[in-house]
Amino acid sequence: MNKLFLLGTIKRLSIRVALVAVVGCCTVTEIKAQANTGDSKGLKDYYQPYFPVGVAVAPQNLTGNDANFILQHFNSVTPENAMKMGPIHPREDLYSWKDADSIVNFAQKHGLRVRGHNLCWHEQTPNWLFTDSTGKQVTKEVLLRRLKDHITTVVNRYKGKIYAWDVVNEAIDDDNTKFLRNSLWYQICGEDFIVKAFEYAHAADPNAILFYNDYNTERPEKMERVYRLMKKLVDAKVPVNAVGLQAHWSVYEPTAAELRNTIKKFASLGLKVQITELDISIYPWEKNRRSLRPGEKGEYTPELEQKQTAKYKEVFSIFREQKKVLTGVTFWNLSDRSTWLDEYPVAGRKNFPLLFDTNLQPKKVYDEVINFKK
Ligand code: GLA
């Protein structure tokens, strides 16, 4: 056997050994996930020294390509709809656990964190909560008892498996001149429903981190009102631990200064902050539903791509800078293939708000989010 042949064999052998070692350390799902992007690392790995990176999911995302993709990029999940009051508690005597359970089981199996979303909201809430058997509106006492039963049952079921809950969602009014939203919760209970929701959740799981969650929290006029509510709760020793900035943003807002101010303001109350529902729409923010205007197209132009890239780069650099206070970032949906913003608020208008394209491949903006100086 000549020397060269021997060297070649040793080299080939060691490559085989190295390959076996690599394959040995990965699960089949991990290997498949790597095939998606050609890069074995995912968002969660780049952000490992900073904070967990999560994504909102539906039960349909828990198998096949979507599941591999989730496991490559994220180490936290939020059920997009499965734990909202309507889907999980459609009738007073009926809890529908299937979808929520499937998400929690998936997370447990793969070692992901779960954010619970949500326990008290004015939307996707079943009518039975607010009415009695004759259709008459219930009293404050009855409504708070129902809220307590709901929160206690749901939080208890996932105790130890869900590390954080969005307890109250969107209680502040859209009108800058008003304070709390005039929801049925407010009409029947006044401000007390907020305090009670946090107390019930804390009693059910004293270890869960409890959030108040809202949108447009970086607009100064909304931020001041959320701050006012938080200060009131903190001063009254209500068990609230953190504020969720939903972060349904657009390429036009928020500014860097607005985002920094918001995080600092809530931190000044001793609260943590998370980005709970991140997406960056290519259109200006709108809320009222409408149809497409003549000539209006949903196009992801190079100019909008550039604007979106700059905005993502800016906000992630602020997230990293604020890592002491900012304890998590969650995206709302997996990729541009399908997002709630495709329909909302303009029916039929496509949006492109996320880091991955319609084939789950990383967009240019992804590179900007993962390439940064440590
Ligand atoms: C709000 C809610 C979310 C979701 C989005 C739209 O932000 O908190 O649960 O419904 O609207 O998908």
Coordinates of C-alpha atoms and ligand atoms in Angstrom, one line a residue:
M1 CA 0.0 0.0 0.0
N2 CA 1.6 3.3 -0.9
K3 CA 1.7 6.3 1.4
L4 CA -0.6 8.5 -0.7
F5 CA -3.3 5.8 -0.8
L6 CA -3.0 5.3 2.9
L7 CA -3.4 9.0 3.5
G8 CA -6.4 9.2 1.2
T9 CA -8.1 6.3 3.0
I10 CA -7.4 7.9 6.4
K11 CA -8.9 11.2 5.2
R12 CA -12.0 9.6 3.7
L13 CA -12.4 7.6 6.9
S14 CA -12.1 10.7 9.1
I15 CA -14.7 12.5 6.9
R16 CA -17.0 9.5 7.4
V17 CA -16.4 9.6 11.2
A18 CA -17.0 13.3 11.3
L19 CA -20.2 12.9 9.3
V20 CA -21.4 10.2 11.6
A21 CA -20.6 12.4 14.6
V22 CA -22.5 15.3 13.1
V23 CA -25.5 13.2 12.1
G24 CA -25.3 11.5 15.5
C25 CA -25.9 14.9 17.3
C26 CA -28.9 15.9 15.3
T27 CA -32.5 14.6 15.1
V28 CA -34.0 13.8 11.8
T29 CA -36.2 16.9 12.1
E30 CA -33.1 19.0 12.6
I31 CA -31.5 17.7 9.5
K32 CA -34.6 18.3 7.4
A33 CA -34.9 21.8 8.8
Q34 CA -31.3 22.5 7.7
A35 CA -32.3 21.6 4.2
N36 CA -34.7 24.6 4.2
T37 CA -32.2 27.4 4.2
G38 CA -28.8 25.8 3.7
D39 CA -27.8 27.3 7.1
S40 CA -28.2 25.0 10.0
K41 CA -28.5 27.9 12.4
G42 CA -31.8 29.6 13.0
L43 CA -32.9 32.9 14.4
K44 CA -33.0 31.5 17.9
D45 CA -29.3 30.5 17.7
Y46 CA -28.2 34.0 16.6
Y47 CA -30.2 35.5 19.4
Q48 CA -29.3 32.9 22.0
P49 CA -27.2 35.4 24.1
Y50 CA -30.1 37.9 24.0
F51 CA -33.7 36.5 24.3
P52 CA -35.9 33.6 23.2
V53 CA -37.4 34.1 19.7
G54 CA -41.0 32.9 19.3
V55 CA -43.7 32.5 16.7
A56 CA -47.5 32.4 16.7
V57 CA -48.7 29.0 15.6
A58 CA -51.9 27.0 14.7
P59 CA -52.2 23.2 15.1
Q60 CA -51.7 22.8 11.3
N61 CA -48.2 24.1 11.7
L62 CA -47.1 21.3 13.9
T63 CA -46.3 18.7 11.2
G64 CA -44.2 18.4 8.1
N65 CA -42.2 21.4 6.7
D66 CA -43.8 23.9 9.0
A67 CA -42.8 21.9 12.1
N68 CA -39.2 21.6 10.8
F69 CA -39.1 25.3 10.1
I70 CA -40.4 26.2 13.5
L71 CA -37.8 24.0 15.2
Q72 CA -35.0 25.5 13.2
H73 CA -35.8 29.1 13.9
F74 CA -37.8 29.4 17.1
N75 CA -37.5 28.3 20.7
S76 CA -40.9 29.6 21.9
V77 CA -44.4 29.4 20.6
T78 CA -47.7 31.3 21.1
P79 CA -51.0 29.8 20.1
E80 CA -52.3 32.2 17.5
N81 CA -56.0 31.5 18.3
A82 CA -56.3 28.2 20.2
M83 CA -56.3 29.7 23.7
K84 CA -58.5 32.7 23.1
M85 CA -61.8 32.6 25.1
G86 CA -64.0 31.8 22.1
P87 CA -62.2 28.8 20.7
I88 CA -61.2 27.3 24.1
H89 CA -64.4 27.9 26.0
P90 CA -67.2 28.1 23.5
R91 CA -70.0 27.3 26.0
E92 CA -70.2 27.7 29.8
D93 CA -70.1 24.0 30.3
L94 CA -67.7 23.1 27.5
Y95 CA -63.9 23.6 27.1
S96 CA -62.4 22.6 23.8
W97 CA -58.8 21.6 24.6
K98 CA -57.8 19.8 21.5
D99 CA -56.0 22.6 19.6
A100 CA -54.4 24.2 22.7
D101 CA -53.2 20.8 24.0
S102 CA -51.6 19.9 20.6
I103 CA -49.6 23.1 20.7
V104 CA -48.5 22.6 24.3
N105 CA -47.6 18.9 23.7
F106 CA -45.5 19.9 20.6
A107 CA -43.7 22.4 22.7
Q108 CA -43.1 20.0 25.5
K109 CA -41.8 17.3 23.2
H110 CA -39.3 19.7 21.6
G111 CA -38.3 21.8 24.6
L112 CA -39.9 25.0 23.4
R113 CA -41.3 27.7 25.7
V114 CA -45.0 28.6 25.5
R115 CA -46.6 32.0 25.9
G116 CA -50.3 31.7 26.7
H117 CA -52.5 34.1 24.7
N118 CA -54.9 35.3 26.1
L119 CA -57.2 35.2 29.2
C120 CA -59.3 38.4 28.9
W121 CA -60.1 40.3 25.7
H122 CA -63.0 42.1 24.1
E123 CA -62.7 40.2 20.8
Q124 CA -63.1 36.5 20.0
T125 CA -65.0 36.2 23.2
P126 CA -68.1 34.0 23.4
N127 CA -71.5 35.7 23.9
W128 CA -72.6 33.4 26.7
L129 CA -70.1 35.1 29.0
F130 CA -72.1 38.3 29.1
T131 CA -75.7 37.0 29.0
D132 CA -77.9 34.8 31.1
S133 CA -80.2 32.1 29.8
T134 CA -82.9 34.6 28.9
G135 CA -80.4 36.7 26.9
K136 CA -80.3 39.5 29.5
Q137 CA -76.9 41.0 30.4
V138 CA -75.3 39.5 33.5
T139 CA -74.3 41.3 36.6
K140 CA -70.8 42.3 37.6
E141 CA -70.8 39.5 40.2
V142 CA -71.8 36.8 37.7
L143 CA -69.3 38.0 35.0
L144 CA -66.4 38.1 37.5
R145 CA -67.3 34.6 38.7
R146 CA -67.3 33.4 35.1
L147 CA -63.9 35.1 34.5
K148 CA -62.5 33.5 37.6
D149 CA -63.7 30.0 36.6
H150 CA -62.3 30.5 33.1
I151 CA -58.9 31.7 34.2
T152 CA -58.5 29.2 37.0
T153 CA -59.4 26.3 34.7
V154 CA -57.2 27.3 31.8
V155 CA -54.2 28.4 33.8
N156 CA -54.3 25.3 36.0
R157 CA -54.4 22.9 33.0
Y158 CA -51.2 24.3 31.7
K159 CA -49.5 25.1 35.0
G160 CA -45.7 24.5 34.7
K161 CA -46.0 24.2 30.9
I162 CA -46.8 27.8 30.1
Y163 CA -44.3 30.3 31.4
A164 CA -46.1 33.5 30.6
W165 CA -49.6 34.6 30.1
D166 CA -51.1 37.6 28.3
V167 CA -53.7 38.2 31.0
V168 CA -55.5 41.3 29.7
N169 CA -55.4 42.2 26.0
E170 CA -56.1 45.6 24.5
A171 CA -58.0 47.3 27.3
I172 CA -57.0 50.9 26.3
D173 CA -59.3 52.8 24.0
D174 CA -58.3 53.7 20.4
D175 CA -59.5 57.2 21.0
N176 CA -56.7 59.3 22.4
T177 CA -59.1 61.4 24.5
K178 CA -60.4 58.3 26.3
F179 CA -58.8 55.9 28.7
L180 CA -60.2 52.4 29.0
R181 CA -62.1 50.8 26.0
N182 CA -65.8 50.8 26.4
S183 CA -66.0 47.0 26.1
L184 CA -68.7 44.8 27.7
W185 CA -66.1 43.9 30.3
Y186 CA -65.8 47.6 31.2
Q187 CA -69.5 48.3 30.9
I188 CA -70.4 45.6 33.3
C189 CA -67.4 45.6 35.7
G190 CA -65.7 49.0 35.4
E191 CA -61.9 48.9 35.8
D192 CA -62.2 46.0 38.3
F193 CA -62.1 43.3 35.6
I194 CA -58.4 44.1 34.9
V195 CA -57.3 43.9 38.5
K196 CA -59.4 40.7 39.0
A197 CA -58.0 39.0 35.9
F198 CA -54.4 39.4 37.1
E199 CA -55.4 38.2 40.6
Y200 CA -57.1 35.1 39.4
A201 CA -54.2 34.2 37.1
H202 CA -51.7 34.7 39.8
A203 CA -53.7 32.6 42.2
A204 CA -53.9 29.8 39.7
D205 CA -50.1 29.8 38.8
P206 CA -48.0 32.0 41.1
N207 CA -44.9 31.2 38.9
A208 CA -46.3 32.4 35.6
I209 CA -45.1 35.8 34.3
L210 CA -48.2 37.9 33.8
F211 CA -48.5 40.4 30.9
Y212 CA -50.7 43.3 29.9
N213 CA -50.6 43.2 26.1
D214 CA -51.5 46.0 23.6
Y215 CA -50.9 47.5 20.2
N216 CA -49.6 51.0 19.1
T217 CA -47.9 51.1 22.5
E218 CA -45.0 53.2 21.0
R219 CA -47.3 56.0 19.8
P220 CA -46.8 58.6 22.6
E221 CA -50.5 59.2 23.2
K222 CA -51.2 55.5 23.6
M223 CA -48.0 54.8 25.6
E224 CA -49.0 57.4 28.2
R225 CA -52.3 55.8 28.7
V226 CA -50.9 52.2 29.0
Y227 CA -48.3 53.7 31.4
R228 CA -51.0 55.3 33.4
L229 CA -52.8 51.9 33.7
M230 CA -49.6 50.0 34.5
K231 CA -48.7 52.6 37.2
K232 CA -52.0 52.2 38.8
L233 CA -51.8 48.4 38.9
V234 CA -48.2 48.5 40.2
D235 CA -49.0 51.0 42.9
A236 CA -51.9 48.9 43.9
K237 CA -49.7 45.8 44.1
V238 CA -51.7 44.0 41.5
P239 CA -49.6 41.0 40.3
V240 CA -48.6 42.3 36.8
N241 CA -45.0 41.6 35.8
A242 CA -44.6 42.7 32.3
V243 CA -46.0 44.6 29.3
G244 CA -46.4 43.0 25.9
L245 CA -45.8 45.4 22.9
Q246 CA -47.7 43.6 20.2
A247 CA -45.5 45.3 17.6
H248 CA -47.9 45.1 14.7
W249 CA -45.8 47.8 13.1
S250 CA -45.3 49.1 9.6
V251 CA -42.3 50.3 7.5
Y252 CA -43.4 53.8 8.6
E253 CA -43.5 53.4 12.4
P254 CA -42.4 53.4 15.2
T255 CA -39.3 55.6 15.2
A256 CA -36.3 54.4 17.1
A257 CA -36.8 57.1 19.7
E258 CA -40.5 56.1 20.2
L259 CA -39.5 52.4 20.7
R260 CA -36.7 53.2 23.1
N261 CA -38.8 55.6 25.1
T262 CA -41.6 53.0 25.5
I263 CA -39.3 50.3 26.7
K264 CA -37.6 52.6 29.2
K265 CA -40.9 54.0 30.4
F266 CA -42.2 50.5 31.3
A267 CA -38.9 49.5 32.7
S268 CA -39.0 52.5 35.1
L269 CA -42.0 50.8 36.8
G270 CA -39.9 47.7 37.4
L271 CA -41.8 45.8 34.6
K272 CA -40.2 43.6 31.9
V273 CA -41.1 44.0 28.3
Q274 CA -41.6 41.6 25.5
I275 CA -42.3 42.0 21.8
T276 CA -45.3 39.7 21.5
E277 CA -46.8 39.8 18.0
L278 CA -44.1 41.2 15.7
D279 CA -44.7 41.9 12.0
I280 CA -43.7 44.9 9.9
S281 CA -46.4 45.7 7.3
I282 CA -45.4 47.2 4.0
Y283 CA -48.4 49.5 4.3
P284 CA -49.3 52.3 6.7
W285 CA -51.1 51.1 9.8
E286 CA -54.9 51.0 9.5
K287 CA -57.6 49.4 11.6
N288 CA -61.0 49.8 9.9
R289 CA -61.9 47.1 7.4
R290 CA -62.3 48.3 3.8
S291 CA -62.1 46.9 0.3
L292 CA -59.2 47.4 -2.2
R293 CA -59.2 50.9 -3.7
P294 CA -59.1 51.2 -7.5
G295 CA -55.5 50.8 -8.7
E296 CA -54.3 49.6 -5.3
K297 CA -52.1 46.5 -5.6
G298 CA -50.3 44.5 -3.0
E299 CA -46.8 44.7 -4.3
Y300 CA -43.6 44.1 -2.5
T301 CA -41.5 46.6 -4.5
P302 CA -37.7 46.9 -4.1
E303 CA -38.3 50.3 -2.4
L304 CA -40.6 48.7 0.2
E305 CA -38.2 45.8 0.7
Q306 CA -35.5 48.3 1.4
K307 CA -37.7 50.3 3.8
Q308 CA -38.7 47.1 5.6
T309 CA -35.1 45.9 5.8
A310 CA -34.0 49.2 7.4
K311 CA -36.9 49.0 9.9
Y312 CA -36.2 45.4 10.9
K313 CA -32.5 46.2 11.3
E314 CA -33.2 49.2 13.4
V315 CA -35.7 47.5 15.8
F316 CA -33.6 44.4 16.3
S317 CA -30.6 46.6 17.1
I318 CA -32.8 48.3 19.8
F319 CA -34.0 44.9 21.1
R320 CA -30.4 43.7 21.5
E321 CA -29.4 47.0 23.2
Q322 CA -32.4 46.6 25.6
K323 CA -31.8 42.9 26.5
K324 CA -31.9 43.5 30.2
V325 CA -35.5 44.5 30.1
L326 CA -36.6 42.9 26.9
T327 CA -37.1 39.2 27.6
G328 CA -38.5 37.8 24.4
V329 CA -39.5 38.5 20.8
T330 CA -42.3 36.7 19.1
F331 CA -43.3 36.9 15.4
W332 CA -47.0 36.8 14.5
N333 CA -47.1 34.0 11.9
L334 CA -44.4 31.9 10.2
S335 CA -43.8 33.5 6.8
D336 CA -45.2 35.7 4.1
R337 CA -47.0 32.6 2.7
S338 CA -49.9 33.3 5.0
T339 CA -50.3 36.1 7.5
W340 CA -53.4 37.6 9.2
L341 CA -52.4 40.9 7.4
D342 CA -53.3 39.3 4.0
E343 CA -56.9 40.0 4.9
Y344 CA -56.7 42.6 7.5
P345 CA -57.9 45.3 7.3
V346 CA -58.1 45.3 3.5
A347 CA -59.7 42.2 2.2
G348 CA -57.7 40.5 -0.5
R349 CA -54.6 42.7 -0.2
K350 CA -51.4 40.7 0.1
N351 CA -48.9 41.7 2.7
F352 CA -45.3 40.7 3.2
P353 CA -44.5 41.5 6.8
L354 CA -42.2 38.7 8.0
L355 CA -38.6 37.6 7.6
F356 CA -39.4 34.6 5.4
D357 CA -40.9 34.5 2.0
T358 CA -43.9 32.6 0.6
N359 CA -41.7 29.4 0.3
L360 CA -40.4 29.7 3.9
Q361 CA -37.0 30.9 2.6
P362 CA -35.2 33.7 4.3
K363 CA -35.7 37.2 2.7
K364 CA -33.0 39.8 2.4
V365 CA -34.3 41.3 5.6
Y366 CA -33.4 38.1 7.4
D367 CA -29.7 38.6 6.7
E368 CA -29.9 42.1 8.3
V369 CA -31.5 40.7 11.4
I370 CA -28.9 37.9 11.9
N371 CA -25.7 39.8 10.8
F372 CA -24.7 42.1 13.6
K373 CA -21.7 42.8 15.6
K374 CA -21.9 41.2 19.1
Ligands
GLA1 C1 -54.4 41.1 18.2 C2 -54.5 39.9 19.1 C3 -54.0 38.7 18.4 C4 -54.4 38.6 17.0 C5 -54.1 39.8 16.3 C6 -54.5 39.6 14.8 O1 -53.1 41.6 18.1 O2 -53.8 40.1 20.3 O3 -54.4 37.6 19.1 O4 -55.8 38.4 17.0 O5 -54.8 40.9 16.9 O6 -54.1 38.3 14.4

